[in-house]
Every structure is written in structure tokens, then in C-alpha cells.
mmCIF file of C-alpha atoms in Angstrom:
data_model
loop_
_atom_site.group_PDB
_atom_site.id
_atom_site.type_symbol
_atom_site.label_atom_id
_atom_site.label_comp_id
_atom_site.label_asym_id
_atom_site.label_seq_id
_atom_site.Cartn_x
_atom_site.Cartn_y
_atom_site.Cartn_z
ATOM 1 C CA UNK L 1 15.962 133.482 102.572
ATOM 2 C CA UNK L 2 14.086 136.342 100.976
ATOM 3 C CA UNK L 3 10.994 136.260 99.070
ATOM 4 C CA UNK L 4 12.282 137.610 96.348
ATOM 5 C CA UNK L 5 14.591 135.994 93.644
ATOM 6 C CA UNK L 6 17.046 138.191 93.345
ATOM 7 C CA UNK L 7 19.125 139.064 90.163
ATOM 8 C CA UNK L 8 22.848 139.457 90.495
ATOM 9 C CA UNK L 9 22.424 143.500 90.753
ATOM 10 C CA UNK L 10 23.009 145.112 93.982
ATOM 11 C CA UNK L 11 22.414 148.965 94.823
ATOM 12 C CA UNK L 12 25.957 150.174 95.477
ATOM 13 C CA UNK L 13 27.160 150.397 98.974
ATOM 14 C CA UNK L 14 27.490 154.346 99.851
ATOM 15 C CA UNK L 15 30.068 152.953 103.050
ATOM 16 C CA UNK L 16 31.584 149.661 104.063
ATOM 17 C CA UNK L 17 32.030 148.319 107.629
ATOM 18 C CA UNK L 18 35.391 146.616 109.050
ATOM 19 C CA UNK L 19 36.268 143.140 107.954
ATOM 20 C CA UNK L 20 35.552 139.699 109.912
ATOM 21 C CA UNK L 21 35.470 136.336 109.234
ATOM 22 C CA UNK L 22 32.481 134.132 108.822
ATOM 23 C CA UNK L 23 32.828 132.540 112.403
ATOM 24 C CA UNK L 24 33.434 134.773 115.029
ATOM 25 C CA UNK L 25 35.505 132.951 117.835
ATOM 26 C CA UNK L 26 36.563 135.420 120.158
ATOM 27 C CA UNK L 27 36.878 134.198 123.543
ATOM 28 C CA UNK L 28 34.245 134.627 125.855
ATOM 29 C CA UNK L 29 34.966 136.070 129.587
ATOM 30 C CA UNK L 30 32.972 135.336 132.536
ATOM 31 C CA UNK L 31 30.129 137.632 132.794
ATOM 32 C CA UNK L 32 31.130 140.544 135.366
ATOM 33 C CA UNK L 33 28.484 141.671 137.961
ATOM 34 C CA UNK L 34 26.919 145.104 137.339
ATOM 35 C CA UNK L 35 27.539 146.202 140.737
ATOM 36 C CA UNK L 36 26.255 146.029 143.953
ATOM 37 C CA UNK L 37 24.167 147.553 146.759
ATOM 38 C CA UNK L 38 25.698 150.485 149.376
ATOM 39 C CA UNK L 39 26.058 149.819 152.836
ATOM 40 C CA UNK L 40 23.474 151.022 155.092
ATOM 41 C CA UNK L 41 24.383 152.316 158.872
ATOM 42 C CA UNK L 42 22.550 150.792 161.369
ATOM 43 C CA UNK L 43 21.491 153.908 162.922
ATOM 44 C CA UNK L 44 19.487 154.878 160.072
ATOM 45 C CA UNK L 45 16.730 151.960 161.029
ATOM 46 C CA UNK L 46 16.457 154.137 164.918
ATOM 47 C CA UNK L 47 15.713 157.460 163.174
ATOM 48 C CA UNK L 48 13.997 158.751 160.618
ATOM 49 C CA UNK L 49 15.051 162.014 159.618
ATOM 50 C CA UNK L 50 11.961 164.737 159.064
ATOM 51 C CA UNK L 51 11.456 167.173 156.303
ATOM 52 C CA UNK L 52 13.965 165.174 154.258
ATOM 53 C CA UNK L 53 12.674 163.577 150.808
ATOM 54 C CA UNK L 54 14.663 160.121 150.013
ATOM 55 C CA UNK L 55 17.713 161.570 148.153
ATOM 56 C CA UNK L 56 18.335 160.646 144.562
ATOM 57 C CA UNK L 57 20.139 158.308 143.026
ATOM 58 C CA UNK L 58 23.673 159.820 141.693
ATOM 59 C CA UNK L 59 23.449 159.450 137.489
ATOM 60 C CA UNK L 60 25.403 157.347 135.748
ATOM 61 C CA UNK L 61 28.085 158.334 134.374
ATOM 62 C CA UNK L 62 28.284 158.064 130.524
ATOM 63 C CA UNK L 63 31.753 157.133 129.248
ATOM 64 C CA UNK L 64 33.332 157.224 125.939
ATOM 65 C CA UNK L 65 31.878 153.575 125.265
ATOM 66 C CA UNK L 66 28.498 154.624 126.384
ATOM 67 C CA UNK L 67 28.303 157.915 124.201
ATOM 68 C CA UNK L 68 29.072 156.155 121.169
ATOM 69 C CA UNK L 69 27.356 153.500 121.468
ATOM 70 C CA UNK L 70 24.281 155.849 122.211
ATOM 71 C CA UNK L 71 25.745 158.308 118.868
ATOM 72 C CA UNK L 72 25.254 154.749 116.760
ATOM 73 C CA UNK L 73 22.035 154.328 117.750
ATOM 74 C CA UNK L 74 20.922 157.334 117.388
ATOM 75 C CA UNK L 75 22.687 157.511 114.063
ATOM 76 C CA UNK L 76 20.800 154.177 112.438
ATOM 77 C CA UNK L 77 17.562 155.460 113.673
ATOM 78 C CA UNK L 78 17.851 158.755 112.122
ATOM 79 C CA UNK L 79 19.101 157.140 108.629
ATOM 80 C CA UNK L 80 15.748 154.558 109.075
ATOM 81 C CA UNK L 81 13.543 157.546 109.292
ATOM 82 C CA UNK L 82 14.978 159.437 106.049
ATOM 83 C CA UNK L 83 14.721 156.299 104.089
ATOM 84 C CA UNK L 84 12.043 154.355 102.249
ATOM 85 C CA UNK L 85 10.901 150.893 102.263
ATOM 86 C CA UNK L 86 11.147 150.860 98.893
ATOM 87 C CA UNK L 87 14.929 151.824 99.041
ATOM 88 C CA UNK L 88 15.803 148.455 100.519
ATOM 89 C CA UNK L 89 15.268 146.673 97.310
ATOM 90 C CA UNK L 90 17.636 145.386 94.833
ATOM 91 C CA UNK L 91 18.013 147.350 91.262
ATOM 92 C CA UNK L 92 16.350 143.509 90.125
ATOM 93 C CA UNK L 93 14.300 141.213 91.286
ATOM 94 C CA UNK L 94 11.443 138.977 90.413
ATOM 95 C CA UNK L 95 7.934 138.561 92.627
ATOM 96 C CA UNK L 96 6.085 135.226 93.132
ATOM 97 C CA UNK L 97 2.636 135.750 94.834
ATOM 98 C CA UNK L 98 0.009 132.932 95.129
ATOM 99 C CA UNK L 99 -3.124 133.031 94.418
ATOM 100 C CA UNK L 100 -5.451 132.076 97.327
ATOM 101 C CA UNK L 101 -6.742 129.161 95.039
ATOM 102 C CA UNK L 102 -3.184 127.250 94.923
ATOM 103 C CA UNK L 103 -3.461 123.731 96.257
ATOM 104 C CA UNK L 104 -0.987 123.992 99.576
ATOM 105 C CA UNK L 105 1.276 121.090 98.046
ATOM 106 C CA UNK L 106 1.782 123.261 94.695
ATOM 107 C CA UNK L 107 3.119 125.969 96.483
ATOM 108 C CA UNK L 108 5.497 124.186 98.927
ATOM 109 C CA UNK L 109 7.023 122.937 95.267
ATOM 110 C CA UNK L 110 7.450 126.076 94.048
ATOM 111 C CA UNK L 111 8.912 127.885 96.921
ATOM 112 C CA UNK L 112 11.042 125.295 96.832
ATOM 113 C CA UNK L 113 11.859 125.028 93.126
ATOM 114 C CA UNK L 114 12.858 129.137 93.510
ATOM 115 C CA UNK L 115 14.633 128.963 96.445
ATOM 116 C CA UNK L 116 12.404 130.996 98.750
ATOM 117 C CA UNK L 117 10.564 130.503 102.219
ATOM 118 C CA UNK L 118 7.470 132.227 101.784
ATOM 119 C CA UNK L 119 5.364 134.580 99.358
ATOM 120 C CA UNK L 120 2.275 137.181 99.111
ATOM 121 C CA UNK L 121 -1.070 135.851 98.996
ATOM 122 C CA UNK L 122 -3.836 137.026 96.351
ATOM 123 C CA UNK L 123 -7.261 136.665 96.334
ATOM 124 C CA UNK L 124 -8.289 136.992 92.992
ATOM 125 C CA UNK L 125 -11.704 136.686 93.643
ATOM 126 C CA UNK L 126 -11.734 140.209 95.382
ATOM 127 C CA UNK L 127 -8.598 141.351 93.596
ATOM 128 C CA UNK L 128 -6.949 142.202 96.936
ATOM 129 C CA UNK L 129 -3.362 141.254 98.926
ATOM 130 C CA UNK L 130 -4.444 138.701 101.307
ATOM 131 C CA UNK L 131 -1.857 138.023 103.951
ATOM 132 C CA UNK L 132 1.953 136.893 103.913
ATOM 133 C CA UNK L 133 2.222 132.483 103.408
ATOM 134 C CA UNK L 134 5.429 131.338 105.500
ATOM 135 C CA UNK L 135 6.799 128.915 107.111
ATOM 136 C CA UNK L 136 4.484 128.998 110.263
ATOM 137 C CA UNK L 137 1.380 127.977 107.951
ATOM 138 C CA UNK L 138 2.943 124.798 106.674
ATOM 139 C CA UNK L 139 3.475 124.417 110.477
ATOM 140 C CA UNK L 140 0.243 124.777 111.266
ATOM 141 C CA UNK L 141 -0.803 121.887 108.587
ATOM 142 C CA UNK L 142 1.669 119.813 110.094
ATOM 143 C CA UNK L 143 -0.281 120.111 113.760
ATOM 144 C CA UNK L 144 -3.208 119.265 112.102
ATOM 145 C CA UNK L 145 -2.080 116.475 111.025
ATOM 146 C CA UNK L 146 -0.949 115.019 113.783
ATOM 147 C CA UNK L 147 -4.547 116.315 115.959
ATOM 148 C CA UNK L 148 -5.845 114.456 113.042
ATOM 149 C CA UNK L 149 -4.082 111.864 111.283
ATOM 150 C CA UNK L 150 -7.490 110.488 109.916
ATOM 151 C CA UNK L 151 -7.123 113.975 107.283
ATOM 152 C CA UNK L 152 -3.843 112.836 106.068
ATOM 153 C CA UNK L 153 -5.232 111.526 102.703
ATOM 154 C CA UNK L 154 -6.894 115.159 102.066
ATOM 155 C CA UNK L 155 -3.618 117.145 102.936
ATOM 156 C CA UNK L 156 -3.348 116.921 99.117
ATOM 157 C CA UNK L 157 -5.912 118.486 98.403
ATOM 158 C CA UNK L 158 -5.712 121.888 100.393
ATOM 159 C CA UNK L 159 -5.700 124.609 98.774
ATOM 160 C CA UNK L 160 -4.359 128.083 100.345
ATOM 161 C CA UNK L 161 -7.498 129.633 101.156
ATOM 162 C CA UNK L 162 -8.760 126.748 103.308
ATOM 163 C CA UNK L 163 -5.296 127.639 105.852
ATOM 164 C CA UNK L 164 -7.909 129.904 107.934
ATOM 165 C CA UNK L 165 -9.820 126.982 108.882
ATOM 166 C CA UNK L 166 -6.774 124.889 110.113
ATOM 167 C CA UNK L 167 -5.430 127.830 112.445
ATOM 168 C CA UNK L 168 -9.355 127.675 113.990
ATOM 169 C CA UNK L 169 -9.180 124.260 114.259
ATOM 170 C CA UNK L 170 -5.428 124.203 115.554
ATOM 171 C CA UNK L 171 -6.073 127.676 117.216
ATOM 172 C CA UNK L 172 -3.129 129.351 116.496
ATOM 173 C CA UNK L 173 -2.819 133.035 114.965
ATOM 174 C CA UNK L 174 -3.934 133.591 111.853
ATOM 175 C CA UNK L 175 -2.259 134.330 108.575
ATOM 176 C CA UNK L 176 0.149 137.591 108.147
ATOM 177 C CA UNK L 177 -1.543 140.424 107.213
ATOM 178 C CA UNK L 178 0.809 143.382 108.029
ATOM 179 C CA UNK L 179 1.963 145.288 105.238
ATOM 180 C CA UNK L 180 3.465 148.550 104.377
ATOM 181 C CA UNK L 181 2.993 151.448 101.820
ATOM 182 C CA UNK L 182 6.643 151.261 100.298
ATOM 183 C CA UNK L 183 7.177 155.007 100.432
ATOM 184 C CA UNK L 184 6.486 155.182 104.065
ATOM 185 C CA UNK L 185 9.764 155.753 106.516
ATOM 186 C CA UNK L 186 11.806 152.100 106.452
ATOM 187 C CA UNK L 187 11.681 153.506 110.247
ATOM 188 C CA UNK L 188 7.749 152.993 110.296
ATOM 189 C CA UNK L 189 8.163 149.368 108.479
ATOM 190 C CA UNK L 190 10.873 148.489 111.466
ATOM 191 C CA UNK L 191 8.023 149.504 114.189
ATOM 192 C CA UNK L 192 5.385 147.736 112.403
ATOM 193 C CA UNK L 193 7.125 144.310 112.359
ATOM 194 C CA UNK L 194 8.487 144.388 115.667
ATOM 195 C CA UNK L 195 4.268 144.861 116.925
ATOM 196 C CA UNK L 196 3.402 141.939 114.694
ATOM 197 C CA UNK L 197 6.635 139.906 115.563
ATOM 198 C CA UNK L 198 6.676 139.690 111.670
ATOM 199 C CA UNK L 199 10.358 138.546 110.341
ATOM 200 C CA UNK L 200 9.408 140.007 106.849
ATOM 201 C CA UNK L 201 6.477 142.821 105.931
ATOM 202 C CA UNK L 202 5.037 143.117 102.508
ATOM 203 C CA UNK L 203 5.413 146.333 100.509
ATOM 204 C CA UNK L 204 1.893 147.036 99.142
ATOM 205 C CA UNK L 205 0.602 149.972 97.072
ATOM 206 C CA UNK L 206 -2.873 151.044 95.203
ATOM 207 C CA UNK L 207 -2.764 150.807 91.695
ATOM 208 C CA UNK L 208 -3.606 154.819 90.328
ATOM 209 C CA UNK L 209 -6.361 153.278 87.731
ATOM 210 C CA UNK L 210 -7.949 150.470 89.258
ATOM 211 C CA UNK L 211 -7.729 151.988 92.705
ATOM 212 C CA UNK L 212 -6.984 148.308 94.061
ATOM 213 C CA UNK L 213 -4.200 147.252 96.131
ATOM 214 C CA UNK L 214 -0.837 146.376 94.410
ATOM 215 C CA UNK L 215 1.974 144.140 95.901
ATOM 216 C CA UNK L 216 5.354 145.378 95.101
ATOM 217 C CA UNK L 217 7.479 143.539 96.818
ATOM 218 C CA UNK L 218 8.509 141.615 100.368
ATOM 219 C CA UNK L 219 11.294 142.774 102.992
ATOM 220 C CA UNK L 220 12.977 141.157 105.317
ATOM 221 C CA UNK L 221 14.919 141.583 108.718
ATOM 222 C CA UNK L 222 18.054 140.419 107.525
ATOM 223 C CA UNK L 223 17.537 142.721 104.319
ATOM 224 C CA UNK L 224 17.119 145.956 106.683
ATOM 225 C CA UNK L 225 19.817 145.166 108.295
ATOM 226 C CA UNK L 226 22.285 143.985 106.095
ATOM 227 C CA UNK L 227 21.099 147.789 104.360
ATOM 228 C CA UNK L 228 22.060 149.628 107.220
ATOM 229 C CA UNK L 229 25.041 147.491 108.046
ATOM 230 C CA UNK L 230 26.072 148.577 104.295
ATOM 231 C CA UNK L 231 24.895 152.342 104.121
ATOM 232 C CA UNK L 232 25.994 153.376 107.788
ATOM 233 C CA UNK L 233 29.496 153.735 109.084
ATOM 234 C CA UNK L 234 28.274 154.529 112.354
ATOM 235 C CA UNK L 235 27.684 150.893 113.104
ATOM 236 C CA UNK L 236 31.681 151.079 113.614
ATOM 237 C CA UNK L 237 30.475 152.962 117.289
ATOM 238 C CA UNK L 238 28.837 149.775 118.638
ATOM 239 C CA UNK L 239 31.389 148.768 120.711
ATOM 240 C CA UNK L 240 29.674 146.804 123.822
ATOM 241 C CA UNK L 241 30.244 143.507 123.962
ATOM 242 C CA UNK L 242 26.970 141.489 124.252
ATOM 243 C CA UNK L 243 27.962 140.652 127.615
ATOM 244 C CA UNK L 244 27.270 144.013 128.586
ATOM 245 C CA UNK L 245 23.863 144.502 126.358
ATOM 246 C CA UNK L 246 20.710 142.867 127.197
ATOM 247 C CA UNK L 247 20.790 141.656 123.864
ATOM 248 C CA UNK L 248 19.672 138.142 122.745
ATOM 249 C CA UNK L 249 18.476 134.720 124.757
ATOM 250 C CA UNK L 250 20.619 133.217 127.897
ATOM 251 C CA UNK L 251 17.999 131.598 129.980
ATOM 252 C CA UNK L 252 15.297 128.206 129.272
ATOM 253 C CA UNK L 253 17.038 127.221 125.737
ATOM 254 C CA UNK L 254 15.326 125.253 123.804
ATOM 255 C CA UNK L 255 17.788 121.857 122.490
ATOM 256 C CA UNK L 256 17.690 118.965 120.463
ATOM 257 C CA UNK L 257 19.904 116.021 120.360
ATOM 258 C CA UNK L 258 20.270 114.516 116.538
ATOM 259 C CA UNK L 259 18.544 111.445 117.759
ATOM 260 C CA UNK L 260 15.701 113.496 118.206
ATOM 261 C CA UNK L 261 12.432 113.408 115.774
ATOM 262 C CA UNK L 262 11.956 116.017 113.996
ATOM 263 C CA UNK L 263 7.979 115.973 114.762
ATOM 264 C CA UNK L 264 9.182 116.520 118.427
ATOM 265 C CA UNK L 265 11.698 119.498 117.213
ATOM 266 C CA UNK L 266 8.532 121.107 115.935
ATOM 267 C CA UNK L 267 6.503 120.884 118.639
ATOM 268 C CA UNK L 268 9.744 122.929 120.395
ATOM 269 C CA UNK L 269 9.149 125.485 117.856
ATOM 270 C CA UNK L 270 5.502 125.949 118.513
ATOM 271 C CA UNK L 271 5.236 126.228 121.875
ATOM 272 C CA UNK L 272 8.041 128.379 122.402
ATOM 273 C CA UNK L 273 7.380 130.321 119.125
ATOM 274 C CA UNK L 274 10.539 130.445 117.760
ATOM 275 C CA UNK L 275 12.445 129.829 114.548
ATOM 276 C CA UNK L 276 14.887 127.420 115.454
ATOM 277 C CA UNK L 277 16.515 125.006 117.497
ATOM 278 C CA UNK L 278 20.076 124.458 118.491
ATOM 279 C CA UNK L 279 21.465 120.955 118.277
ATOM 280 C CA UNK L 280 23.787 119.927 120.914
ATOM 281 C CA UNK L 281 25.746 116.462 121.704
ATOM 282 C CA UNK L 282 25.536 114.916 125.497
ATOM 283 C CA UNK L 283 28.320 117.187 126.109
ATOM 284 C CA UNK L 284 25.952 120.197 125.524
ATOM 285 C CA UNK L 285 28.539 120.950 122.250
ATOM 286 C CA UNK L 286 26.787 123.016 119.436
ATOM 287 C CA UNK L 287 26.695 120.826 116.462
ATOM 288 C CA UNK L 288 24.123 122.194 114.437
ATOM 289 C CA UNK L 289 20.481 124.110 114.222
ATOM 290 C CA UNK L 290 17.347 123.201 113.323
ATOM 291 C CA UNK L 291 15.422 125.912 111.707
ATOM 292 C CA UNK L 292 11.942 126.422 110.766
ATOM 293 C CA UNK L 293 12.503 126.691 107.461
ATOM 294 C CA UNK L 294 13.939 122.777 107.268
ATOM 295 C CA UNK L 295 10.243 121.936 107.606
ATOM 296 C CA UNK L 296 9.452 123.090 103.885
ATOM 297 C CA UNK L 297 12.830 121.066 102.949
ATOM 298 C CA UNK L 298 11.606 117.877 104.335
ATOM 299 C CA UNK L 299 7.634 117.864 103.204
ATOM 300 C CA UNK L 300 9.082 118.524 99.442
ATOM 301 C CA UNK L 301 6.786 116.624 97.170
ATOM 302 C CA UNK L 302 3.907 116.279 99.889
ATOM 303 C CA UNK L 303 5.598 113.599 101.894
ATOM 304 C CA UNK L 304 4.183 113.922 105.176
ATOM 305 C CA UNK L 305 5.691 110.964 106.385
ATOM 306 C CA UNK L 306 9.461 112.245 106.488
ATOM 307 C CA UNK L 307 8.166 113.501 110.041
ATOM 308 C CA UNK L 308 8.984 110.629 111.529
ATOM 309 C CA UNK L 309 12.756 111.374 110.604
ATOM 310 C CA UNK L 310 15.102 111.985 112.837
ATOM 311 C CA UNK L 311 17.216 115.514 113.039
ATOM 312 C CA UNK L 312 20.105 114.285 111.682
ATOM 313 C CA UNK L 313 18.722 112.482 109.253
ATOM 314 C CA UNK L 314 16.571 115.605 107.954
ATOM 315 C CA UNK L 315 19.435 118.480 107.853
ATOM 316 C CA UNK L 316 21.180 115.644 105.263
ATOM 317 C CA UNK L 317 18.223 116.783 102.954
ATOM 318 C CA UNK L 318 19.529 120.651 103.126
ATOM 319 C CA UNK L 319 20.343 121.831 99.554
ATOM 320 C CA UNK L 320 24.198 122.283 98.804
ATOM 321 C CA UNK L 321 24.107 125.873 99.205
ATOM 322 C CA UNK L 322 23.141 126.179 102.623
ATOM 323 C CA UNK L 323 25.161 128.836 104.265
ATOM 324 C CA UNK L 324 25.974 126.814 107.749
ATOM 325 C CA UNK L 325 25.504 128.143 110.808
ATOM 326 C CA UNK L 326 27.200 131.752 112.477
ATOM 327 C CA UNK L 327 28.052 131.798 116.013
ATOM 328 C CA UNK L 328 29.530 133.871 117.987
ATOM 329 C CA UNK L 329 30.692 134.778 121.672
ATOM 330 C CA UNK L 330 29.245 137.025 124.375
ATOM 331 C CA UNK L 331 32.963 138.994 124.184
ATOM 332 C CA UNK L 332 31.679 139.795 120.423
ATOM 333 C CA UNK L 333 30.707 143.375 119.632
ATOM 334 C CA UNK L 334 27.703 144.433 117.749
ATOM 335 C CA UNK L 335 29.873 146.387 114.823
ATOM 336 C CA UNK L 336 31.489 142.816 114.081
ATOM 337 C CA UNK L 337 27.543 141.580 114.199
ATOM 338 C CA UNK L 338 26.851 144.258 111.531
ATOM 339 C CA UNK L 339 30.210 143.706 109.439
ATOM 340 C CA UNK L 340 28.875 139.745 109.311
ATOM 341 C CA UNK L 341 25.713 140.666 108.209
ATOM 342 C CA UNK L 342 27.090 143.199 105.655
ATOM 343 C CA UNK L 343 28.861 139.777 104.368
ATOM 344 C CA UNK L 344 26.749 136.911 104.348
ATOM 345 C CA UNK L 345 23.320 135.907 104.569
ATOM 346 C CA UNK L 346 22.805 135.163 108.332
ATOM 347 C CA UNK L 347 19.324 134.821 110.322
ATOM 348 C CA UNK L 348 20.862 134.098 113.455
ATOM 349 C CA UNK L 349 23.971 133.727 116.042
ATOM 350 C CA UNK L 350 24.490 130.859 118.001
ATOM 351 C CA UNK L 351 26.069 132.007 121.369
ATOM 352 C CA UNK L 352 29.192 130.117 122.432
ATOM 353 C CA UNK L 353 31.983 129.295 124.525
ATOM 354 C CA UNK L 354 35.351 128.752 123.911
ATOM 355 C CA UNK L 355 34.383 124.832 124.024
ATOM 356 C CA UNK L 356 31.448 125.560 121.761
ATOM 357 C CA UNK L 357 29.269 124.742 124.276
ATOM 358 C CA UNK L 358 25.628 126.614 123.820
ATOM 359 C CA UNK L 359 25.429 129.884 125.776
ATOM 360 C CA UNK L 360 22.544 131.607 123.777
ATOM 361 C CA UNK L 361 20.909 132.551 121.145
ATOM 362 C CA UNK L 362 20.953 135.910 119.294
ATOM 363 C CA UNK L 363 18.315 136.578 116.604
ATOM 364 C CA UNK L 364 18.099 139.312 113.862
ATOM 365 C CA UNK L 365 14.430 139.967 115.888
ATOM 366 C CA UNK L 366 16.503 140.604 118.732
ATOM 367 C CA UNK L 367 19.265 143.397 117.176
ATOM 368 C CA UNK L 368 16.106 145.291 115.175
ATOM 369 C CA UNK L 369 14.617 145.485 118.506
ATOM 370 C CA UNK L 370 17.744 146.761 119.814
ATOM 371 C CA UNK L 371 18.613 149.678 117.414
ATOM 372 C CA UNK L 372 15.384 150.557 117.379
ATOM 373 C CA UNK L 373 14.285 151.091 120.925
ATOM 374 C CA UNK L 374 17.084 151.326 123.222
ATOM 375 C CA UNK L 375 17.832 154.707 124.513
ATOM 376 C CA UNK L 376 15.526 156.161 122.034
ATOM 377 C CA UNK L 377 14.573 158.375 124.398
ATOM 378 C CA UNK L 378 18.050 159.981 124.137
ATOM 379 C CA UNK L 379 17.626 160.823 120.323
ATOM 380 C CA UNK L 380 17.329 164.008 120.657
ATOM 381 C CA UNK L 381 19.927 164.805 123.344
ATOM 382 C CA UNK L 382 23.208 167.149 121.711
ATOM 383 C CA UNK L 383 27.149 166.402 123.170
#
């Protein structure tokens, strides 16, 4: 979800991307090997050869594959750096930012009430953008609670500028403060989330008379994306399957059974510091996803005690609307990734077999990293 609440107005698309379904079920192959070692003659252990430097490795061949998936790289990078932040946004849209005085129960009701998962902080005290409140924060009161149950009856009464305290208490990092001048290089706002392992980076700007700092707006991940996915027909040249990209997580998944509470499910997310959770059956089979943002879902009204819920009784509280969940299969290219994204509001891709048993998990984090940095050494070399 974005921070904004967005009017029905889009910008319209300069290109479109090829067409795919909602679930992508392509069937997965068996993961080839990369290749192997040569063989070395036993004679070369007896002798060692003088005046010779160890030869060099041949180079790799490109092929076709390889050179366009390196010309679609290089392609979205180059369209990042020519546009702004500020281009991103919709034609309409309305801003909610909190003032650092808001009791913490307040403004879980109103990001709920509009539909959103986090907002700007404001301290109006020194007139100045203090920090990005998410998901991770409500989080954090959540741990405190449960290092100090004793509290409970003053949860109430938090207000948003007493969250620094908890993450000293908790110690845990502290609130978002990343932002980004919204005529600066959408390239530049990519690089700057990535450092912070920020999902979202507030546009702010100084006001020309008061000389003070002035948020605009929010961005997301999915919202860069889903604007290059929309604006560049290169995307059409990523052509490896993931199976051939080291793209997305394969190894030490996190699970959850439905059974499972969903205090424990949160303690997943913290140590592991991710943003979700994949729900499987006893026969490993995908069957849903916990995400972060369930926790603001469930503590709706203040009620701390919903904790003790289990998974499957907490995704029951998701609103109507929710979008599901988007898998897909390591056989799965990253132009059908894109075309998805250019469709529908997705934050991440479950990785399965043809059984639907878990294989990964690929995360929006994961495919900004990807266009961003690989090969980018290469951006400047001419076919």
C-alpha cells in the first residue's frame, strides 16, 4: 500500500509491456549446474613451468540472451537517471502526515480508516519532517509489550514522539529518516533506499519563504517500479529465467503453519528482518502469507490482545479488497515480473513448484537491487 490516497487519475503510460495473468504458473525445471571445473594432468603437480604467469581465464561468452538482458538494464538505469522523483507521482493525490504529538493508537485508526501503511512524521514544535512512521514502529510497540507486559495499560497513551524511547529500550533501529529532494534523479532516490533498506523514501523540499522543510509526498518500491514497468519497453529484453539470476531468497525460509500465533509470526519477522512470512500446510504447500502489514490490521482499535490469535484466525480480519497473494516459478522471466507489476499492486512473489510447494521468495527489494546494480559496470560499454 502507498502512503498516499490516491485519486482515480493516472499519468498516461508513454509504453505498455506484454500481457500475463495474475498468477504466473509456468512450470518450474530443475535447476541446471553452471558448469564445472577442467581437468588437470597429473604432470603439472611434478613441474612447475618458469617465466610463465598463471594464464587467464578464457571470457565468457555473451550471447544474444546475455546482451539483452545487459541492453535492459542498462536501458532502466539510464531512464532512472533522466527522471525525477517527483515524476513518479500521480496527477492526484492526497498527503496524511502526523504530527509527532499524535497518541500512537490515533494514528493506527487513521492509517487504517484511509487505507494506508504508514505516513510522514512532523514535529511541529520545530516545524521540521521528522522521520517516516511504518509498520516496523508499531512492531517495535508490540516487543515492548511483551518485554513488558506490566506497560500494557499505558500503550494507550503513547503518543508518536515517545517511539524513540521504545526502540532504546527494545534496541532496535530507530525511526526512518531518509528522504529525498523530489527533483533529484529517481536514480539517486533508488540508491538511497537500497543503503537504508527503506521500502518507501519521503519526497521533502524547503519551502522558498519560510526556508523550512516541506513534505511533498512519499514513494514507494512498488511505485518505481510499476513506473518503469509502464514507461520502458525495454523491460521486454529481460529474458533470464530466475533460475539463471541470483535474484530473490532460496535458502533458511522463514514458515508458519496457520496454527501458529501470530505473536510467534512476529518474532519471525524481527529477527530475520523481513516483511513477511509464507504459510505452508505439513505438506510444505503454500497456502497463504503473513505480512507485516497484517499487524496494523489486527491491533485496529488498540486491542493488544488479538496477539494471542492464531494466523489463520488473523488473515480472516483482512479487508475485502486485499489483492491475494502472486507467485510465481523459478522458469518465470523478469519481463513477465514487470508486465505483473505494470498490472496489479504486488509487494512480493512467492516462489513455487508445480505442486505449490514453497521454493522462495522474491521481493520488490530484491528486483530494485537487481536493475540497479547488476552489470552496472557495463553501462557504458557500445555493441
Amino acid at each position: 500500500m502507498s502512503e498516499e490516497v490516491e485519486e482515480d487519475h493516472v499519468k498516461p503510460p508513454t509504453t505498455g509491456a506484454g500481457d500475463t495473468g495474475k498468477r504466473m504458473t509456468s512450470l518450474p525445471a530443475q535447476v541446471a549446474g553452471l558448469g564445472h571445473d577442467g581437468f588437470v594432468q597429473p604432470s603439472s603437480y611434478l613441474r612447475r613451468p618458469r617465466g610463465l604467469s598463471k594464464p587467464m581465464p578464457a571470457p565468457k561468452v555473451e550471447t544474444a540472451v546475455d546482451r539483452e538482458q545487459r541492453k535492459g538494464l542498462q536501458s532502466i538505469r539510464a531512464f532512472l537517471k533522466v527522471r525525477t522523483s517527483y515524476d513518479v507521482l500521480p496527477l492526484s493525490f492526497r498527503l496524511i502526515v502526523f504530527d509527532t504529538n499524535l497518541l500512537v493508537k490515533k494514528s493506527l485508526n487513521i492509517l487504517i480508516q484511509n487505507g494506508i501503511v504508514s505516513a510522514p512524521l512532523w514535529d511541529s514544535k520545530r516545524s521540521t519532517f521528522a522521520g517516516l512512521l511504518t509498520t516496523s514502529d508499531f512492531i517495535n510497540v508490540i516487543q515492548y509489550y511483551c518485554l513488558h507486559p506490566e506497560e500494557l495499560s499505558k500503550i494507550d497513551q503513547f503518543r508518536l514522539n515517545s517511539l524513540r524511547a521504545i526502540e532504546k529500550v527494545i534496541n532496535v533501529a530507530p525511526i526512518e529518516t531518509v528522504s529525498i529532494h523530489p527533483l533529484r534523479p529517481l536514480y539517486e532516490a533508488c540508491r538511497r533506499m537500497l543503503e537504508s533498506r527503506a521500502r518507501r523514501i519521503p519526497l521533502v523540499d524547503i519551502d522558498d519563504e519560510t526556508k523550512r522543510a516541506m513534505v511533498v509526498s512519499v514513494i514507494t518500491q512498488y511505485r518505481i517500479l510499476k513506473f518503469v514497468a509502464v514507461n520502458v519497453t525495454e523491460t521486454q529484453y529481460l529474458r533470464k529465467p530466475l533460475k539463471h539470476l541470483n535474484l530473490g531468497t532460496y535458502k533458511n525460509l522463514e514458515t508458519a503453519k496457520m496454527e501458529t500465533s501470530v505473536l510467534d509470526v512476529i518474532q519471525q519477522l524481527v529477527h530475520k528482518n523481513i516483511s513477511s512470512v509464507p504459510i505452508v500446510n505439513s505438506d510444505g504447500v503454500v497456502v497463504n502469507v503473513f505480512e507485516a502489514v497484517d499487524v496494523i490490521t489486527i491491533l485496529k482499535g488498540g486491542a493488544y490482545e488479538e496477539l494471542n490469535l492464531s494466523v489463520g484466525e488473523a488473515l480472516q480480519k483482512r479487508s475485502e479488497d486485499f489483492p491475494g497473494i502472486y507467485t510465481c516459478s523459478i522458469d518465470d522471466r523478469l519481463d513477465t515480473i514487470f508486465d505483473t507489476i505494470r498490472k496489479s499492486r504486488v509487494h512480493r512473489f512467492v516462489v513455487i513448484d508445480d505442486q505449490n510447494h514453497l521454493v522462495g521468495v522474491l521481493t520488490l527489494s530484491d528486483i530494485l537491487e537487481y536493475i540497479l546494480l547488476e552489470g552496472e559496470g557495463d553501462d557504458d560499454r557500445q555493441d
